[in-house]
Short mmCIF file of C-alpha atoms in Angstrom, two decimals:
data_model
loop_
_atom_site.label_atom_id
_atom_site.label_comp_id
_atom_site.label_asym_id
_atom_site.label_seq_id
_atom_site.Cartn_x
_atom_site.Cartn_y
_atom_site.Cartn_z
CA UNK A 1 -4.02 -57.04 82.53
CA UNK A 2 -5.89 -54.98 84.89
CA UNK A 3 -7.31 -55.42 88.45
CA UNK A 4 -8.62 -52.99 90.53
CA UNK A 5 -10.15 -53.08 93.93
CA UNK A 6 -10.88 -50.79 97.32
CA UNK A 7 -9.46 -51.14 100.74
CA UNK A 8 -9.82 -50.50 104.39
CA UNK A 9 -7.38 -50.10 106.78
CA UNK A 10 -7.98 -52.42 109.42
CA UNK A 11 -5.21 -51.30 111.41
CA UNK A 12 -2.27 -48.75 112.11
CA UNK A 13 0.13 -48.98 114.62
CA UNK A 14 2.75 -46.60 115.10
CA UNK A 15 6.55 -49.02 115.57
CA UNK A 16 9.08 -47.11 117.85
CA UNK A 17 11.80 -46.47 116.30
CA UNK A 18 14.69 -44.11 117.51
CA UNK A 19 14.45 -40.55 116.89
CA UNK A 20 16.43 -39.53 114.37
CA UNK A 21 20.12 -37.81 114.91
CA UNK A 22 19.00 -35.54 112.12
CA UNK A 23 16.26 -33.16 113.13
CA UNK A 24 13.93 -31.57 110.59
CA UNK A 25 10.70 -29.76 110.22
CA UNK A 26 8.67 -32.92 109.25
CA UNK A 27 8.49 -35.87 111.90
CA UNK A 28 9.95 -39.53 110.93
CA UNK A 29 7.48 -42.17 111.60
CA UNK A 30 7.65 -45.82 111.11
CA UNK A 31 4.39 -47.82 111.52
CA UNK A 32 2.67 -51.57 110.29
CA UNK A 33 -0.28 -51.91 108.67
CA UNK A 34 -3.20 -54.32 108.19
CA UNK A 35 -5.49 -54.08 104.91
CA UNK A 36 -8.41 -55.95 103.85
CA UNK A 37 -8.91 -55.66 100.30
CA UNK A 38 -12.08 -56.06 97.98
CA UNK A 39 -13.28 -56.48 94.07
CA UNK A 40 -10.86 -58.10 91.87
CA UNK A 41 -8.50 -57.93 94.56
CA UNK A 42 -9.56 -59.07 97.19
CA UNK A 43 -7.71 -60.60 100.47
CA UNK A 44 -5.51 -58.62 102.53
CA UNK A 45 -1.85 -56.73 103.20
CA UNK A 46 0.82 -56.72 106.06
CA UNK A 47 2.45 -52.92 105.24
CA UNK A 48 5.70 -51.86 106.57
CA UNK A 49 4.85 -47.75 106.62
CA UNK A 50 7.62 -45.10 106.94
CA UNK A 51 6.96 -41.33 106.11
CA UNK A 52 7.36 -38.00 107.45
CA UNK A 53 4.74 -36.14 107.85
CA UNK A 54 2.63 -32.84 109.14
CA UNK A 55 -0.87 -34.46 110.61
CA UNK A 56 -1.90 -30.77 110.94
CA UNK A 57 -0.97 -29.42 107.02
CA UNK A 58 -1.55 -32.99 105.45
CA UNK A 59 2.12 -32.20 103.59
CA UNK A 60 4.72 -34.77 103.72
CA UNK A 61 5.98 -38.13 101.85
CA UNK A 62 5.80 -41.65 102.74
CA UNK A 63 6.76 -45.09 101.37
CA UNK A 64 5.27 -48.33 102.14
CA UNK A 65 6.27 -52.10 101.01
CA UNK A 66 3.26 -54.67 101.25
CA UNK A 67 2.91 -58.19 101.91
CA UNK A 68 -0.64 -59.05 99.87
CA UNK A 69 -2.13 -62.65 100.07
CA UNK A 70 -5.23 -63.38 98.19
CA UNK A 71 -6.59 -63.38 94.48
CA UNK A 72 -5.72 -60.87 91.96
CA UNK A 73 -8.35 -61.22 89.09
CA UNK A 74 -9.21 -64.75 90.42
CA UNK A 75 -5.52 -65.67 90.63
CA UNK A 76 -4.65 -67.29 94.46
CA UNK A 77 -1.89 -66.69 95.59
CA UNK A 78 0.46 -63.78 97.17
CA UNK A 79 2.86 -61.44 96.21
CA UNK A 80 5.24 -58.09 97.35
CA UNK A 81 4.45 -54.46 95.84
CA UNK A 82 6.07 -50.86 96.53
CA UNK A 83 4.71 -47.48 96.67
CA UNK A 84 5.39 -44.22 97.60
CA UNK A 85 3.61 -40.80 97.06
CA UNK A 86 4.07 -37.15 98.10
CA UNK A 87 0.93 -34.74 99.44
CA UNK A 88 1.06 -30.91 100.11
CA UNK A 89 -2.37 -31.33 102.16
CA UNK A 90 -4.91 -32.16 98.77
CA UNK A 91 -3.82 -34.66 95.97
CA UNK A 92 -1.39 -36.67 95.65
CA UNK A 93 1.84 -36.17 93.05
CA UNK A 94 5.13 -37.94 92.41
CA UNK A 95 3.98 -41.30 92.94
CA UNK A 96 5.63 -44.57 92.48
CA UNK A 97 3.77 -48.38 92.59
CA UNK A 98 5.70 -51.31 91.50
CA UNK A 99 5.00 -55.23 92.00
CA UNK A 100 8.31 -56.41 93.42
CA UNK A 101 10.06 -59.00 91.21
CA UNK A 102 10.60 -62.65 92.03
CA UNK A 103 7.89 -62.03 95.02
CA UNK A 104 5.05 -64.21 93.43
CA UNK A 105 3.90 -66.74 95.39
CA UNK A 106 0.95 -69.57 93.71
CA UNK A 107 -0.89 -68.61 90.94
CA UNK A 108 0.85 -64.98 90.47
CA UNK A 109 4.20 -66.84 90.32
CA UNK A 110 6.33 -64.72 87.94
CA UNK A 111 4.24 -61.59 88.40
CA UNK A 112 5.52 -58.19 87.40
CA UNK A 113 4.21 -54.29 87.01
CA UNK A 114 3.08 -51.12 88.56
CA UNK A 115 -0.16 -49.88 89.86
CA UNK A 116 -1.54 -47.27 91.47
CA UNK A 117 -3.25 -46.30 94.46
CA UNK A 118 -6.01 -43.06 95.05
CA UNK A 119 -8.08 -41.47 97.91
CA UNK A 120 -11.90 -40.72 96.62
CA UNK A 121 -13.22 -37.37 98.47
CA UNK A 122 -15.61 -39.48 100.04
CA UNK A 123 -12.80 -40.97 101.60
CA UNK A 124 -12.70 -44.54 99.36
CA UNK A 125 -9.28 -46.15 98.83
CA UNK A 126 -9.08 -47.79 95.66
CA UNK A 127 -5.77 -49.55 94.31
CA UNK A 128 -5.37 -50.99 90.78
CA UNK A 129 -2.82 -52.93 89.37
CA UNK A 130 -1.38 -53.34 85.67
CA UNK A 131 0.49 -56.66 85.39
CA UNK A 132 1.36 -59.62 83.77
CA UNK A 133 1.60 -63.50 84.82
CA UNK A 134 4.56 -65.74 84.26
CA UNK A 135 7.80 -63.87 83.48
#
């Protein structure tokens, strides 16, 4: 099945973390996240951000893990997904979305799949997800 949504980020705040013993020409970041997601997914997301990153050039890579309570498709309930994705300032390429096994929580007990997640030009986010109940 299919569910697709939008959502806003309703807050970013950068974690300290220390800097790394490693230097290179991309800065490590580590940040949280709140979402609020709408459609037919709709609730919201606890993110745990990490990716390094030009602000200035729009290149670098990051990789999140959420924490999403709400319904998916009508189902209540809440659940862990992955994703990561790499930008060289427009687009997005070598992305990877997966629902985290054994995370279901209520009705999405047992869920499993991928998903995806895109950027409109206007500036919409929009997040989808191709699963399936009760494995």
């Amino acid at each position: 099945m299919r569910a697709s949504g939008t959502f806003d980020i309703a807050d970013f705040t950068p974690a300290p973390v220390p800097s790394p013993t490693i230097e290179t020409a991309l800065p490590v970041g580590v940040a949280t996240m709140r979402k609020q997601y709408g459609g037919q997914v709709t609730g919201h997301s606890a993110t745990l951000f990490t990716a390094a990153f030009d602000q200035a050039t729009g290149m670098g890579t990051y990789v999140a893990m959420e924490s999403f309570e709400g319904t998916l498709d009508g189902q209540a309930g809440a659940f862990n997904f992955a994703h990561s994705a790499t930008t060289l300032g427009e687009g997005r390429e070598s992305e990877f979305f997966v629902i985290v096994p054994g995370s279901g929580k209520g009705a999405p007990a047992g869920i499993s799949g991928t998903g995806g997640v895109a950027v409109d030009a206007d500036g919409t986010h929009r997040i989808w997800f191709d699963y399936e109940l009760g494995r």
